[in-house]
Short mmCIF file of C-alpha atoms in Angstrom, two decimals:
data_model
loop_
_atom_site.label_atom_id
_atom_site.label_comp_id
_atom_site.label_asym_id
_atom_site.label_seq_id
_atom_site.Cartn_x
_atom_site.Cartn_y
_atom_site.Cartn_z
CA MET U 1 -109.50 -53.14 161.53
CA GLN U 2 -110.02 -51.39 158.23
CA ASN U 3 -113.71 -50.91 159.05
CA ALA U 4 -113.01 -49.59 162.55
CA VAL U 5 -114.48 -46.22 163.42
CA LYS U 6 -111.92 -43.43 163.18
CA LEU U 7 -111.78 -40.93 166.04
CA ASP U 8 -110.60 -37.38 166.40
CA LEU U 9 -107.54 -36.74 168.55
CA GLU U 10 -109.42 -35.64 171.64
CA SER U 11 -111.66 -38.73 171.55
CA ILE U 12 -108.61 -40.99 171.26
CA ILE U 13 -106.98 -39.43 174.32
CA ASP U 14 -110.24 -39.46 176.30
CA ALA U 15 -111.19 -43.06 175.43
CA SER U 16 -107.80 -44.76 175.66
CA PRO U 17 -106.22 -46.17 178.83
CA VAL U 18 -103.43 -44.00 180.20
CA SER U 19 -100.28 -45.27 178.48
CA ARG U 20 -96.68 -45.37 179.68
CA PHE U 21 -95.98 -42.56 177.26
CA GLN U 22 -98.57 -40.33 178.90
CA ILE U 23 -97.31 -41.29 182.36
CA SER U 24 -93.77 -40.35 181.33
CA ILE U 25 -95.00 -36.94 180.18
CA MET U 26 -96.71 -36.32 183.51
CA ALA U 27 -93.63 -37.55 185.39
CA LEU U 28 -91.40 -35.09 183.50
CA CYS U 29 -93.87 -32.25 184.11
CA GLY U 30 -94.04 -33.30 187.77
CA LEU U 31 -90.24 -33.13 187.95
CA VAL U 32 -90.30 -29.56 186.63
CA ALA U 33 -93.08 -28.74 189.09
CA MET U 34 -90.92 -30.17 191.89
CA LEU U 35 -87.96 -27.99 190.88
CA ASP U 36 -90.33 -25.03 190.59
CA GLY U 37 -91.72 -25.61 194.07
CA CYS U 38 -88.29 -26.15 195.60
CA ASP U 39 -86.81 -22.98 194.11
CA THR U 40 -89.92 -20.84 194.66
CA GLN U 41 -89.96 -21.49 198.39
CA THR U 42 -86.25 -21.84 199.09
CA ILE U 43 -85.99 -18.16 199.92
CA ALA U 44 -88.43 -18.65 202.80
CA PHE U 45 -86.34 -21.51 204.17
CA VAL U 46 -83.08 -19.53 204.13
CA ALA U 47 -84.61 -16.22 205.28
CA PRO U 48 -83.98 -16.83 209.02
CA ALA U 49 -80.31 -17.63 208.29
CA ILE U 50 -79.86 -14.51 206.15
CA VAL U 51 -81.59 -12.38 208.78
CA GLY U 52 -79.03 -13.55 211.33
CA SER U 53 -76.06 -13.30 208.99
CA TRP U 54 -76.82 -9.85 207.58
CA HIS U 55 -78.37 -8.48 210.80
CA VAL U 56 -81.55 -7.22 209.16
CA ALA U 57 -85.09 -7.13 210.52
CA PRO U 58 -87.42 -9.98 209.49
CA ALA U 59 -89.91 -7.46 208.11
CA ALA U 60 -87.25 -6.32 205.59
CA PHE U 61 -87.73 -9.58 203.72
CA GLY U 62 -91.21 -8.58 202.52
CA PRO U 63 -89.83 -6.92 199.33
CA VAL U 64 -87.48 -9.86 198.69
CA PHE U 65 -90.39 -12.30 198.86
CA GLY U 66 -92.50 -10.01 196.70
CA ALA U 67 -89.81 -9.54 194.03
CA GLY U 68 -89.66 -13.21 193.14
CA LEU U 69 -93.42 -13.38 193.00
CA LEU U 70 -93.60 -10.27 190.81
CA GLY U 71 -91.22 -11.99 188.42
CA GLY U 72 -93.50 -15.02 188.56
CA LEU U 73 -96.51 -12.85 187.70
CA LEU U 74 -94.83 -11.43 184.61
CA GLY U 75 -93.42 -14.81 183.62
CA ALA U 76 -96.80 -16.56 183.85
CA ILE U 77 -98.50 -13.95 181.66
CA VAL U 78 -95.75 -13.46 179.07
CA PHE U 79 -94.69 -17.10 178.70
CA GLY U 80 -98.28 -18.34 178.89
CA ILE U 81 -99.12 -16.32 175.78
CA THR U 82 -95.82 -17.38 174.20
CA GLY U 83 -96.65 -21.04 174.88
CA ASP U 84 -99.92 -20.73 172.96
CA ARG U 85 -98.08 -19.10 170.07
CA PHE U 86 -94.91 -21.20 169.75
CA GLY U 87 -95.72 -24.40 171.63
CA ARG U 88 -95.39 -25.71 175.18
CA LYS U 89 -92.06 -27.53 174.86
CA PRO U 90 -89.70 -24.78 173.59
CA VAL U 91 -91.07 -22.26 176.08
CA LEU U 92 -90.79 -24.80 178.91
CA LEU U 93 -87.12 -25.42 178.06
CA GLY U 94 -86.37 -21.69 178.01
CA THR U 95 -88.06 -21.00 181.33
CA VAL U 96 -86.32 -23.89 183.11
CA LEU U 97 -82.98 -22.51 181.91
CA LEU U 98 -83.97 -19.04 183.10
CA PHE U 99 -84.83 -20.03 186.66
CA SER U 100 -81.67 -22.14 186.83
CA ILE U 101 -79.57 -19.07 185.97
CA GLY U 102 -81.44 -16.93 188.50
CA SER U 103 -80.87 -19.46 191.26
CA LEU U 104 -77.15 -19.71 190.49
CA LEU U 105 -76.85 -15.91 190.67
CA THR U 106 -78.38 -15.81 194.16
CA PRO U 107 -75.29 -17.06 196.11
CA LEU U 108 -73.35 -14.11 194.69
CA CYS U 109 -75.63 -11.60 196.43
CA ASP U 110 -74.35 -9.62 199.39
CA SER U 111 -77.22 -7.18 200.00
CA LEU U 112 -80.99 -7.11 200.06
CA SER U 113 -81.08 -5.13 196.81
CA SER U 114 -78.96 -7.66 194.87
CA LEU U 115 -80.93 -10.51 196.43
CA THR U 116 -84.15 -8.86 195.29
CA ALA U 117 -82.85 -8.58 191.72
CA ALA U 118 -81.72 -12.22 191.59
CA ARG U 119 -85.06 -13.43 192.92
CA SER U 120 -86.86 -11.38 190.24
CA VAL U 121 -84.98 -13.23 187.48
CA THR U 122 -85.62 -16.57 189.13
CA GLY U 123 -89.31 -15.77 189.55
CA LEU U 124 -89.63 -14.89 185.87
CA GLY U 125 -88.53 -18.38 184.90
CA LEU U 126 -90.51 -20.13 187.64
CA GLY U 127 -93.73 -18.34 186.74
CA GLY U 128 -93.23 -18.92 183.03
CA ALA U 129 -92.72 -22.67 183.36
CA LEU U 130 -95.99 -23.24 185.19
CA PRO U 131 -98.58 -22.65 182.41
CA CYS U 132 -96.48 -24.75 180.04
CA PHE U 133 -96.19 -27.89 182.17
CA VAL U 134 -99.79 -27.64 183.41
CA SER U 135 -101.07 -27.26 179.83
CA LEU U 136 -98.91 -30.14 178.59
CA THR U 137 -100.20 -32.48 181.29
CA SER U 138 -103.81 -31.43 180.78
CA GLU U 139 -103.63 -31.99 177.02
CA TYR U 140 -102.40 -35.58 177.40
CA ALA U 141 -104.85 -36.43 180.21
CA PRO U 142 -108.21 -38.12 179.50
CA LYS U 143 -111.05 -35.86 180.50
CA ARG U 144 -112.46 -38.44 182.92
CA LEU U 145 -109.20 -38.33 184.92
CA ARG U 146 -108.01 -34.82 184.18
CA ALA U 147 -108.40 -33.35 187.67
CA THR U 148 -106.76 -36.40 189.22
CA LEU U 149 -103.79 -36.46 186.84
CA VAL U 150 -103.16 -32.70 186.78
CA THR U 151 -103.32 -32.40 190.55
CA THR U 152 -101.14 -35.49 191.00
CA MET U 153 -98.56 -34.00 188.63
CA PHE U 154 -98.76 -30.66 190.43
CA CYS U 155 -98.07 -32.44 193.72
CA GLY U 156 -94.49 -32.11 192.55
CA PHE U 157 -94.67 -28.44 193.52
CA PRO U 158 -95.30 -28.94 197.26
CA LEU U 159 -93.15 -32.09 197.19
CA GLY U 160 -90.28 -29.94 195.93
CA ALA U 161 -90.92 -27.54 198.77
CA VAL U 162 -90.85 -30.40 201.29
CA ILE U 163 -87.61 -31.80 199.89
CA GLY U 164 -86.15 -28.31 199.72
CA GLY U 165 -87.10 -27.72 203.32
CA PHE U 166 -85.43 -30.84 204.65
CA VAL U 167 -82.35 -30.35 202.46
CA SER U 168 -82.12 -26.72 203.59
CA ALA U 169 -82.35 -27.78 207.22
CA GLN U 170 -79.28 -29.97 206.66
CA LEU U 171 -77.24 -27.71 204.38
CA ILE U 172 -77.66 -24.35 206.13
CA PRO U 173 -76.05 -25.35 209.47
CA ALA U 174 -73.36 -27.38 207.70
CA VAL U 175 -72.18 -25.20 204.78
CA GLY U 176 -74.30 -22.04 204.84
CA TRP U 177 -77.38 -20.73 203.07
CA ARG U 178 -75.66 -20.09 199.71
CA SER U 179 -75.26 -23.83 199.12
CA VAL U 180 -79.04 -24.23 198.94
CA PHE U 181 -79.23 -22.03 195.84
CA VAL U 182 -76.28 -23.75 194.18
CA VAL U 183 -78.09 -27.07 194.44
CA GLY U 184 -81.33 -25.42 193.31
CA GLY U 185 -79.62 -24.00 190.22
CA VAL U 186 -77.67 -27.08 189.15
CA LEU U 187 -80.55 -29.57 189.25
CA PRO U 188 -82.62 -27.80 186.52
CA LEU U 189 -79.57 -27.86 184.23
CA PHE U 190 -79.56 -31.67 184.44
CA THR U 191 -83.31 -31.73 183.75
CA ILE U 192 -83.11 -29.85 180.45
CA PRO U 193 -81.54 -32.77 178.48
CA LEU U 194 -84.30 -35.07 179.76
CA LEU U 195 -86.95 -32.64 178.53
CA ILE U 196 -85.25 -32.31 175.14
CA ALA U 197 -85.04 -36.08 174.70
CA PHE U 198 -88.33 -37.31 176.15
CA ALA U 199 -90.88 -34.48 176.51
CA PRO U 200 -93.11 -34.14 173.41
CA GLU U 201 -94.97 -31.12 172.15
CA SER U 202 -98.69 -31.10 172.95
CA ALA U 203 -100.49 -33.33 170.43
CA ARG U 204 -103.51 -31.03 170.49
CA PHE U 205 -101.32 -28.00 169.86
CA LEU U 206 -99.74 -29.83 166.90
CA GLU U 207 -103.24 -30.62 165.65
CA LEU U 208 -104.15 -26.95 165.69
CA ARG U 209 -100.94 -26.22 163.78
CA GLY U 210 -101.76 -28.94 161.24
CA ASP U 211 -98.58 -30.98 161.83
CA ARG U 212 -100.00 -34.38 160.94
CA LYS U 213 -96.63 -36.15 160.73
CA ALA U 214 -95.73 -35.15 164.28
CA ILE U 215 -99.17 -36.21 165.53
CA THR U 216 -98.81 -39.60 163.85
CA ARG U 217 -95.44 -40.13 165.56
CA LEU U 218 -96.96 -39.25 168.94
CA LEU U 219 -99.98 -41.51 168.45
CA ARG U 220 -97.64 -44.32 167.45
CA ARG U 221 -95.94 -43.96 170.82
CA MET U 222 -99.42 -44.18 172.39
CA ARG U 223 -100.19 -47.20 170.12
CA SER U 224 -103.23 -45.40 168.73
CA GLU U 225 -102.10 -44.20 165.30
CA PHE U 226 -104.60 -46.39 163.42
CA GLU U 227 -107.55 -44.95 165.34
CA TRP U 228 -107.03 -41.34 164.23
CA SER U 229 -109.40 -39.95 161.63
CA GLY U 230 -106.88 -37.31 160.57
CA GLU U 231 -109.44 -34.58 161.19
CA ALA U 232 -108.33 -31.24 162.59
CA PRO U 233 -110.55 -28.90 164.64
CA SER U 234 -112.32 -26.06 162.91
CA ILE U 235 -110.50 -23.47 165.01
CA GLY U 236 -107.11 -22.78 163.48
CA HIS U 237 -106.00 -19.40 164.77
CA GLY U 238 -104.66 -20.39 168.15
CA ALA U 239 -101.27 -18.80 167.51
CA ARG U 240 -102.84 -15.36 167.38
CA THR U 241 -105.46 -15.74 170.07
CA PRO U 242 -105.84 -12.44 171.95
CA VAL U 243 -106.38 -12.29 175.67
CA VAL U 244 -109.90 -10.97 175.05
CA ASN U 245 -110.87 -14.50 173.95
CA LEU U 246 -110.74 -15.45 177.62
CA PHE U 247 -113.93 -13.39 177.97
CA ARG U 248 -115.73 -14.61 174.85
CA GLU U 249 -118.17 -17.46 174.21
CA GLY U 250 -119.46 -17.60 177.77
CA ARG U 251 -116.05 -17.64 179.45
CA ALA U 252 -116.19 -14.17 181.05
CA LEU U 253 -117.81 -15.04 184.39
CA GLY U 254 -115.72 -18.18 184.81
CA THR U 255 -112.53 -16.27 184.00
CA VAL U 256 -113.28 -13.55 186.55
CA LEU U 257 -114.22 -16.02 189.29
CA LEU U 258 -111.12 -18.13 188.61
CA TRP U 259 -108.97 -15.00 188.85
CA ILE U 260 -110.52 -14.03 192.19
CA THR U 261 -110.16 -17.56 193.56
CA LEU U 262 -106.52 -17.81 192.53
CA PHE U 263 -105.79 -14.32 193.88
CA LEU U 264 -107.14 -15.24 197.31
CA SER U 265 -105.72 -18.77 197.38
CA LEU U 266 -102.21 -17.74 196.33
CA LEU U 267 -102.30 -14.84 198.80
CA LEU U 268 -102.88 -17.25 201.67
CA THR U 269 -100.53 -19.93 200.26
CA TYR U 270 -97.52 -17.65 199.88
CA PHE U 271 -98.22 -15.87 203.12
CA LEU U 272 -98.09 -19.20 204.91
CA VAL U 273 -94.99 -20.64 203.23
CA ASN U 274 -93.04 -17.39 203.63
CA TRP U 275 -94.03 -16.29 207.11
CA VAL U 276 -94.63 -19.51 209.06
CA PRO U 277 -90.86 -20.19 209.41
CA VAL U 278 -90.11 -16.54 210.23
CA VAL U 279 -92.86 -16.26 212.86
CA ALA U 280 -91.84 -19.62 214.35
CA GLY U 281 -88.21 -18.50 214.60
CA HIS U 282 -89.30 -15.19 216.12
CA ASN U 283 -91.24 -17.14 218.78
CA GLY U 284 -88.07 -18.96 219.86
CA LEU U 285 -88.12 -22.13 217.76
CA SER U 286 -84.86 -23.27 216.16
CA ILE U 287 -84.20 -22.82 212.44
CA GLY U 288 -84.65 -26.56 211.97
CA SER U 289 -88.03 -26.52 213.72
CA ALA U 290 -89.14 -23.47 211.75
CA VAL U 291 -88.21 -25.04 208.42
CA ARG U 292 -89.83 -28.33 209.36
CA ALA U 293 -93.07 -26.50 210.19
CA ALA U 294 -93.14 -25.00 206.69
CA SER U 295 -92.32 -28.40 205.25
CA MET U 296 -95.29 -29.95 207.07
CA LEU U 297 -97.49 -27.29 205.47
CA ASN U 298 -96.34 -28.47 202.05
CA PHE U 299 -96.36 -32.12 203.07
CA GLY U 300 -100.03 -31.77 203.99
CA SER U 301 -100.77 -30.18 200.63
CA ILE U 302 -99.33 -33.23 198.82
CA PHE U 303 -101.85 -35.53 200.46
CA GLY U 304 -104.56 -32.90 200.12
CA CYS U 305 -104.20 -32.38 196.38
CA ILE U 306 -104.22 -36.15 195.70
CA VAL U 307 -107.30 -36.80 197.82
CA LEU U 308 -109.18 -33.67 196.75
CA GLY U 309 -108.23 -34.16 193.10
CA ARG U 310 -109.64 -37.67 193.08
CA LEU U 311 -112.81 -36.49 194.79
CA ALA U 312 -113.08 -33.68 192.22
CA ASP U 313 -113.33 -36.17 189.36
CA ARG U 314 -116.00 -38.09 191.27
CA VAL U 315 -118.31 -35.48 192.80
CA GLY U 316 -117.38 -32.13 191.23
CA THR U 317 -114.39 -29.83 191.27
CA ALA U 318 -115.98 -26.64 192.55
CA ARG U 319 -117.77 -28.37 195.42
CA VAL U 320 -114.62 -30.18 196.58
CA VAL U 321 -112.41 -27.09 196.21
CA GLY U 322 -114.89 -24.93 198.11
CA CYS U 323 -115.11 -27.39 201.01
CA GLY U 324 -111.32 -27.63 201.10
CA PHE U 325 -110.90 -23.88 201.44
CA LEU U 326 -113.65 -23.78 204.07
CA LEU U 327 -112.06 -26.40 206.31
CA GLY U 328 -108.60 -24.95 205.69
CA ALA U 329 -109.75 -21.56 206.98
CA ILE U 330 -110.25 -23.06 210.45
CA ALA U 331 -106.78 -24.63 210.55
CA ILE U 332 -105.07 -21.44 209.32
CA ALA U 333 -106.76 -19.41 212.03
CA LEU U 334 -105.23 -21.74 214.64
CA ILE U 335 -101.63 -21.44 213.38
CA GLY U 336 -100.92 -18.21 215.24
CA ARG U 337 -101.86 -19.81 218.57
CA ALA U 338 -99.65 -22.84 217.89
CA ALA U 339 -96.50 -21.00 216.77
CA ALA U 340 -94.67 -21.45 220.09
CA SER U 341 -94.69 -25.26 219.95
CA GLY U 342 -92.87 -27.03 217.15
CA THR U 343 -94.98 -30.20 217.40
CA LEU U 344 -98.33 -28.43 217.58
CA LEU U 345 -97.36 -25.98 214.83
CA GLY U 346 -96.36 -28.85 212.52
CA ALA U 347 -99.69 -30.63 213.09
CA VAL U 348 -101.83 -27.55 212.46
CA ALA U 349 -99.72 -26.59 209.44
CA PHE U 350 -100.22 -30.07 207.97
CA ILE U 351 -104.01 -29.72 208.24
CA ALA U 352 -103.97 -26.23 206.75
CA GLY U 353 -101.82 -27.48 203.86
CA PHE U 354 -104.06 -30.50 203.28
CA PHE U 355 -107.22 -28.45 202.86
CA SER U 356 -106.35 -24.91 201.75
CA ILE U 357 -103.22 -25.50 199.65
CA GLY U 358 -104.60 -28.82 198.41
CA ALA U 359 -107.70 -26.94 197.24
CA GLN U 360 -105.52 -24.28 195.59
CA ILE U 361 -103.75 -26.97 193.54
CA CYS U 362 -107.11 -28.37 192.45
CA THR U 363 -108.04 -24.87 191.32
CA VAL U 364 -105.10 -25.02 188.89
CA ALA U 365 -106.53 -28.25 187.44
CA MET U 366 -109.97 -26.65 187.15
CA CYS U 367 -108.40 -23.72 185.32
CA ALA U 368 -106.61 -26.05 182.88
CA ALA U 369 -109.87 -27.83 182.07
CA PHE U 370 -111.88 -24.63 181.72
CA TYR U 371 -109.94 -23.35 178.70
CA ASP U 372 -109.56 -25.00 175.30
CA THR U 373 -106.31 -25.90 173.56
CA PHE U 374 -105.78 -22.73 171.56
CA SER U 375 -106.06 -20.54 174.67
CA ARG U 376 -105.13 -22.91 177.52
CA ALA U 377 -101.61 -21.66 178.24
CA THR U 378 -102.82 -18.05 177.91
CA GLY U 379 -105.74 -18.74 180.25
CA ILE U 380 -103.58 -20.51 182.82
CA GLY U 381 -100.87 -17.85 182.50
CA TRP U 382 -103.25 -14.97 183.08
CA SER U 383 -105.06 -16.76 185.89
CA MET U 384 -101.79 -17.56 187.61
CA GLY U 385 -100.53 -14.05 186.85
CA VAL U 386 -103.50 -12.51 188.63
CA GLY U 387 -103.05 -15.07 191.37
CA ARG U 388 -99.43 -14.01 191.72
CA ILE U 389 -100.65 -10.53 192.58
CA GLY U 390 -102.19 -12.15 195.63
CA ALA U 391 -98.95 -14.08 196.15
CA ILE U 392 -97.10 -10.75 196.22
CA VAL U 393 -99.64 -9.08 198.49
CA GLY U 394 -99.56 -11.92 201.04
CA PRO U 395 -95.85 -11.84 202.00
CA VAL U 396 -95.57 -8.06 201.72
CA LEU U 397 -98.73 -7.52 203.76
CA GLY U 398 -97.38 -9.93 206.37
CA GLY U 399 -94.24 -7.84 206.71
CA VAL U 400 -96.22 -4.60 207.00
CA LEU U 401 -98.60 -5.97 209.63
CA LEU U 402 -95.83 -7.59 211.68
CA ALA U 403 -93.84 -4.35 211.59
CA ALA U 404 -96.97 -2.51 212.76
CA GLY U 405 -97.15 -4.79 215.79
CA MET U 406 -100.04 -7.09 214.87
CA ALA U 407 -100.04 -10.26 216.97
CA PRO U 408 -99.49 -13.55 215.08
CA SER U 409 -102.85 -14.87 216.31
CA ALA U 410 -104.70 -11.94 214.71
CA LEU U 411 -102.57 -12.15 211.56
CA PHE U 412 -103.38 -15.81 210.89
CA LEU U 413 -107.03 -15.20 211.71
CA LEU U 414 -107.04 -12.64 208.89
CA VAL U 415 -105.45 -15.11 206.49
CA GLY U 416 -108.04 -17.72 207.52
CA ALA U 417 -110.73 -15.28 206.41
CA THR U 418 -109.00 -15.15 203.02
CA SER U 419 -109.41 -18.92 202.68
CA LEU U 420 -113.09 -18.47 203.51
CA GLY U 421 -113.36 -15.95 200.66
CA ALA U 422 -111.78 -18.45 198.26
CA ALA U 423 -114.37 -21.01 199.37
CA ILE U 424 -117.18 -18.61 198.50
CA THR U 425 -115.87 -17.90 194.99
CA SER U 426 -115.29 -21.63 194.38
CA PHE U 427 -118.89 -22.41 195.28
CA ALA U 428 -119.94 -19.56 192.97
CA ILE U 429 -118.05 -21.17 190.07
CA GLY U 430 -119.97 -24.37 190.64
CA ARG U 431 -123.32 -22.62 190.97
CA PHE U 432 -123.15 -19.99 188.25
CA VAL U 433 -120.64 -21.36 185.70
CA LEU U 434 -120.12 -25.12 185.71
CA ARG U 435 -123.69 -26.15 186.49
CA VAL U 436 -125.13 -24.35 183.47
CA ARG U 437 -122.57 -25.70 180.99
CA GLN U 438 -122.37 -29.00 179.17
CA PRO U 439 -119.07 -30.78 178.40
CA GLN U 440 -117.79 -29.79 174.99
CA SER U 441 -115.03 -30.89 172.67
CA ASP U 442 -111.53 -29.58 172.95
CA GLY U 443 -112.09 -27.28 170.02
CA ALA U 444 -114.66 -25.39 172.08
CA PRO U 445 -114.65 -24.10 175.65
CA GLU U 446 -114.40 -26.72 178.36
CA TYR U 447 -116.19 -25.79 181.53
CA GLY U 448 -115.33 -28.57 183.96
CA ALA U 449 -112.46 -30.68 185.13
CA SER U 450 -114.19 -33.70 183.65
CA ALA U 451 -117.56 -34.83 182.41
CA ALA U 452 -118.44 -35.80 185.96
CA ALA U 453 -117.34 -32.42 187.25
CA SER U 454 -119.60 -30.67 184.76
CA ARG U 455 -122.58 -32.77 185.80
CA HIS U 456 -121.97 -32.44 189.53
CA ALA U 457 -120.12 -29.12 189.80
CA GLY U 458 -122.56 -27.57 192.20
#
């Protein structure tokens, strides 16, 4: 053993089998993703009940939807940069506490203006948590399985939406819409002690900070402490990395294309999850049927992100993501024609979720792999921040177009075209960015979701 070859930290993580310790990290991050998804989309589930209780027009909910997403935009950018400066774990703890507080404030609201303010606070925490738990998962995932593991972890987001939908369908008729937010605010409070006790800081972040004792403790939990060479990467200024580094060293084109893809994909995702229940209710379906339709959308995305994520590690991320968006465009275009039948709407929504939202989740994994450790949370935060602009535009635009009298069939046809646009930019990433890059170490830019993705990205 004394003559064994010593490896750097990235090589240890990439070469070793996935340990229980790494699985526990991804499970904790998946739990936070589930809470994030549940709380992010709860407002869409309760919107029909609030519309009836407060006697407001459905179109008036456009600003409420947009306010939470605006908070998410700011949270992703600000806390993404903060995560690269101070570490993933402390920022993750703070953001979980923040969205818990915002959710608990929501039942106290009695007007659209107060509801908008509460959702802004909640969105700030929800958006800020995302780059931290995605970065943490990515940095403990072997490169050969990174797309699979990150997308599987991020399945917690749509799973949370599914669970939230079914729970909302039971709670709203029984005890009212306010109970949904009480549950959504209490659960994160119970999660914080688990994160404090069991979630580690990113080993690669600790390596950049030169904390060798902490790295040794982490590697001991992975049973790999004797394999480490003790070498640190040559880049040591991650704490002060400016945003302009996202455009340096050949990253500019990939950054721009990722931003466009996430803008379009989050526009269509948040349009669907916010307006499918409202349009279904407006077409005469019950609140339960409307919520179940939105839940099927998210349920489909759970299967989609697992299947597409696994395919991404095998045949190339950009190719798989592009095909997903392309096929999803067809299903989305059919939603408007199916909105009068609960069964048909649920089936079409499932297919749309499988392909389009499943592809959007894989885009998050591709984004995590594209950036290196010292700029990963910043890169994810800015990408998701730009994407959240699309997430704001989607619900607000839906309200404007519905108020202007646009038919649901035409509205969902327009959103289907957005999925087609995301397919085009995804194929462009594979053709003009990933194909011309070679896999590099974690101390330098990473341009694919895995070594296989870099070889077969086109």
